[in-house]
Amino acid sequence: PHTERTLILVKPDGVRRGLVGEVLRRVEAKGYTLLAVELRTADEALLAEHYAEHEGKPFFRPLVDFMASGPVLAVVAEGERVIEGFRVIAGATDPTTAAPGSIRGDLGRDWGLAVTQNLVHGSDSPESAEREIKLWFPGL
Ligand code: DAT
Ligand code: MG
């Protein structure tokens, strides 16, 4: 067995569009366990830290501004290879080419060049997951 934890975010576009339940439904239907779920508006410091790997890129500032534009649903989910598994459920970064059946492929609408508003975030490695869970849920 390879039980892991991952950090999932329903981004402000997903919350605004009422897709929180839809995302959680897909996570639970797959068999992952929810360990923490919290709706909150993140401040810029947290978001800059969360997206530290993208600092200096042209989309960094718009990305942080967008992520601070409203509440996000922060989730810690646990399960067998959940880090990779949720990335598959989320689909490719760009909603235009994300596969049908994935959250971004089925529901993403930010087609075109801007891929900032793509509904969800999922940690991309065990190291990222540990770092991000500590950041969003220091007590967990
Ligand atoms: P992912 O969220 O699939 O892990 P990422 O870590 O490369 O993608 O980028 C983080 C977020 O930044 C992504 O969800 C949307 C935004 N983003 C990435 N590339 C972008 C680009 N070229 N233009 C605008 N936003 C971008
Ligand atoms: Mg990423």
CSV table of C-alpha atoms and ligand atoms in Angstrom, one decimal:
chain,number,residue,atom,x,y,z
A,1,PRO,CA,0.0,0.0,0.0
A,2,HIS,CA,1.1,3.6,-0.7
A,3,THR,CA,-1.2,5.8,1.3
A,4,GLU,CA,-0.5,9.5,0.8
A,5,ARG,CA,-2.1,12.9,1.6
A,6,THR,CA,-2.5,15.7,-0.9
A,7,LEU,CA,-3.6,19.3,-0.8
A,8,ILE,CA,-6.6,20.1,-3.0
A,9,LEU,CA,-7.9,23.7,-3.6
A,10,VAL,CA,-11.2,24.6,-5.2
A,11,LYS,CA,-10.1,27.9,-6.6
A,12,PRO,CA,-12.2,31.1,-6.5
A,13,ASP,CA,-13.7,30.4,-9.9
A,14,GLY,CA,-14.9,27.0,-8.7
A,15,VAL,CA,-16.4,28.4,-5.5
A,16,ARG,CA,-18.1,31.3,-7.4
A,17,ARG,CA,-19.6,28.8,-9.9
A,18,GLY,CA,-20.9,26.6,-7.1
A,19,LEU,CA,-18.7,23.6,-8.0
A,20,VAL,CA,-17.4,22.8,-4.5
A,21,GLY,CA,-19.8,19.9,-4.1
A,22,GLU,CA,-19.0,18.6,-7.5
A,23,VAL,CA,-15.3,18.5,-6.8
A,24,LEU,CA,-15.8,16.9,-3.4
A,25,ARG,CA,-18.2,14.4,-4.9
A,26,ARG,CA,-15.5,13.3,-7.4
A,27,VAL,CA,-12.9,13.0,-4.7
A,28,GLU,CA,-15.2,11.0,-2.4
A,29,ALA,CA,-16.6,8.8,-5.2
A,30,LYS,CA,-13.0,7.7,-6.1
A,31,GLY,CA,-12.6,6.5,-2.5
A,32,TYR,CA,-10.3,9.1,-1.1
A,33,THR,CA,-10.9,10.2,2.5
A,34,LEU,CA,-11.4,13.8,3.5
A,35,LEU,CA,-9.2,14.8,6.4
A,36,ALA,CA,-9.8,18.5,6.4
A,37,VAL,CA,-12.1,20.9,4.5
A,38,GLU,CA,-12.1,24.6,5.1
A,39,LEU,CA,-13.5,27.6,3.1
A,40,ARG,CA,-11.4,30.6,3.4
A,41,THR,CA,-10.0,33.7,1.6
A,42,ALA,CA,-6.3,33.3,1.5
A,43,ASP,CA,-4.0,36.3,2.0
A,44,GLU,CA,-1.3,37.2,-0.5
A,45,ALA,CA,1.6,36.0,1.7
A,46,LEU,CA,0.1,32.5,1.9
A,47,LEU,CA,-0.6,32.4,-1.8
A,48,ALA,CA,2.9,33.7,-2.7
A,49,GLU,CA,4.4,30.9,-0.6
A,50,HIS,CA,2.0,28.4,-2.0
A,51,TYR,CA,3.1,29.3,-5.6
A,52,ALA,CA,6.7,30.1,-4.7
A,53,GLU,CA,7.9,27.8,-7.6
A,54,HIS,CA,6.3,30.2,-10.1
A,55,GLU,CA,7.8,33.5,-8.7
A,56,GLY,CA,9.2,35.6,-11.5
A,57,LYS,CA,7.0,34.1,-14.2
A,58,PRO,CA,4.8,36.5,-16.1
A,59,PHE,CA,1.6,34.9,-14.7
A,60,PHE,CA,2.7,34.9,-11.1
A,61,ARG,CA,1.1,38.2,-10.1
A,62,PRO,CA,-2.2,37.6,-12.0
A,63,LEU,CA,-2.3,34.2,-10.5
A,64,VAL,CA,-1.9,35.4,-6.9
A,65,ASP,CA,-4.4,38.2,-7.5
A,66,PHE,CA,-6.9,35.8,-8.9
A,67,MET,CA,-6.4,33.3,-6.0
A,68,ALA,CA,-7.0,36.1,-3.5
A,69,SER,CA,-10.1,37.3,-5.3
A,70,GLY,CA,-12.5,35.3,-3.2
A,71,PRO,CA,-12.8,32.3,-0.9
A,72,VAL,CA,-11.1,29.0,-1.8
A,73,LEU,CA,-12.0,25.5,-0.5
A,74,ALA,CA,-8.9,24.0,1.0
A,75,VAL,CA,-9.0,20.2,1.3
A,76,VAL,CA,-6.6,17.6,2.6
A,77,ALA,CA,-7.5,14.2,1.1
A,78,GLU,CA,-5.9,10.8,1.9
A,79,GLY,CA,-5.7,7.6,-0.1
A,80,GLU,CA,-3.7,5.2,-2.2
A,81,ARG,CA,-1.5,7.3,-4.6
A,82,VAL,CA,-3.9,10.2,-4.1
A,83,ILE,CA,-1.3,12.8,-5.2
A,84,GLU,CA,-1.1,11.4,-8.8
A,85,GLY,CA,-4.7,10.2,-8.7
A,86,PHE,CA,-6.1,13.6,-8.0
A,87,ARG,CA,-3.9,15.2,-10.7
A,88,VAL,CA,-5.6,12.8,-13.1
A,89,ILE,CA,-9.1,13.7,-11.8
A,90,ALA,CA,-8.2,17.4,-12.2
A,91,GLY,CA,-6.9,17.0,-15.7
A,92,ALA,CA,-4.3,19.0,-17.6
A,93,THR,CA,-3.5,22.6,-16.5
A,94,ASP,CA,-5.1,24.1,-19.6
A,95,PRO,CA,-8.9,23.5,-19.6
A,96,THR,CA,-8.9,23.7,-23.4
A,97,THR,CA,-6.9,20.5,-23.8
A,98,ALA,CA,-7.8,18.8,-20.4
A,99,ALA,CA,-9.3,15.4,-21.1
A,100,PRO,CA,-13.1,15.0,-21.0
A,101,GLY,CA,-14.0,13.2,-17.7
A,102,SER,CA,-11.6,15.4,-15.8
A,103,ILE,CA,-12.7,18.4,-13.7
A,104,ARG,CA,-10.9,20.9,-15.9
A,105,GLY,CA,-11.9,19.0,-19.1
A,106,ASP,CA,-15.6,18.8,-18.2
A,107,LEU,CA,-16.1,22.1,-16.4
A,108,GLY,CA,-13.2,24.4,-17.2
A,109,ARG,CA,-14.1,27.4,-19.2
A,110,ASP,CA,-11.0,29.6,-19.3
A,111,TRP,CA,-10.1,28.5,-22.7
A,112,GLY,CA,-7.7,30.5,-24.8
A,113,LEU,CA,-4.3,31.6,-23.8
A,114,ALA,CA,-5.0,32.4,-20.1
A,115,VAL,CA,-5.1,29.2,-18.1
A,116,THR,CA,-5.1,30.9,-14.7
A,117,GLN,CA,-8.7,30.1,-13.9
A,118,ASN,CA,-8.8,26.3,-14.0
A,119,LEU,CA,-11.0,25.5,-11.0
A,120,VAL,CA,-8.7,23.3,-8.9
A,121,HIS,CA,-5.2,22.8,-7.5
A,122,GLY,CA,-3.6,19.5,-6.5
A,123,SER,CA,-0.1,19.0,-5.1
A,124,ASP,CA,2.2,17.5,-7.7
A,125,SER,CA,4.6,15.4,-5.6
A,126,PRO,CA,5.0,14.0,-2.1
A,127,GLU,CA,7.4,16.9,-1.3
A,128,SER,CA,4.9,19.5,-2.5
A,129,ALA,CA,2.1,17.9,-0.7
A,130,GLU,CA,3.9,17.9,2.6
A,131,ARG,CA,4.9,21.5,2.1
A,132,GLU,CA,1.5,22.7,1.0
A,133,ILE,CA,-0.4,20.8,3.8
A,134,LYS,CA,1.8,22.4,6.4
A,135,LEU,CA,1.2,25.8,4.8
A,136,TRP,CA,-2.6,25.6,4.7
A,137,PHE,CA,-3.2,23.4,7.7
A,138,PRO,CA,-0.4,23.9,10.2
A,139,GLY,CA,-2.2,21.9,12.9
A,140,LEU,CA,-2.8,18.8,10.8
B,1,DAT,P1,-1.0,23.0,-12.2
B,1,DAT,O1,-2.0,23.8,-11.5
B,1,DAT,O2,-1.6,22.1,-13.2
B,1,DAT,O3,-0.1,22.2,-11.3
B,1,DAT,P2,1.2,24.8,-12.6
B,1,DAT,O4,1.7,24.4,-11.3
B,1,DAT,O5,2.2,24.7,-13.8
B,1,DAT,O6,-0.1,24.0,-13.0
B,1,DAT,O7,0.7,26.3,-12.6
B,1,DAT,C1,0.0,26.8,-11.4
B,1,DAT,C2,-1.2,27.6,-11.9
B,1,DAT,O8,-0.7,28.7,-12.6
B,1,DAT,C3,-2.1,26.9,-12.9
B,1,DAT,O9,-3.0,26.0,-12.3
B,1,DAT,C4,-2.7,28.0,-13.6
B,1,DAT,C5,-1.6,29.0,-13.6
B,1,DAT,N1,-0.8,29.0,-14.9
B,1,DAT,C6,0.1,28.0,-15.2
B,1,DAT,N2,0.7,28.3,-16.4
B,1,DAT,C7,0.1,29.5,-16.8
B,1,DAT,C8,0.2,30.3,-18.0
B,1,DAT,N3,1.1,30.0,-18.9
B,1,DAT,N4,-0.5,31.5,-18.0
B,1,DAT,C9,-1.4,31.8,-17.0
B,1,DAT,N5,-1.6,31.0,-15.9
B,1,DAT,C10,-0.8,29.9,-15.8
B,2,MG,MG,1.3,23.0,-9.9
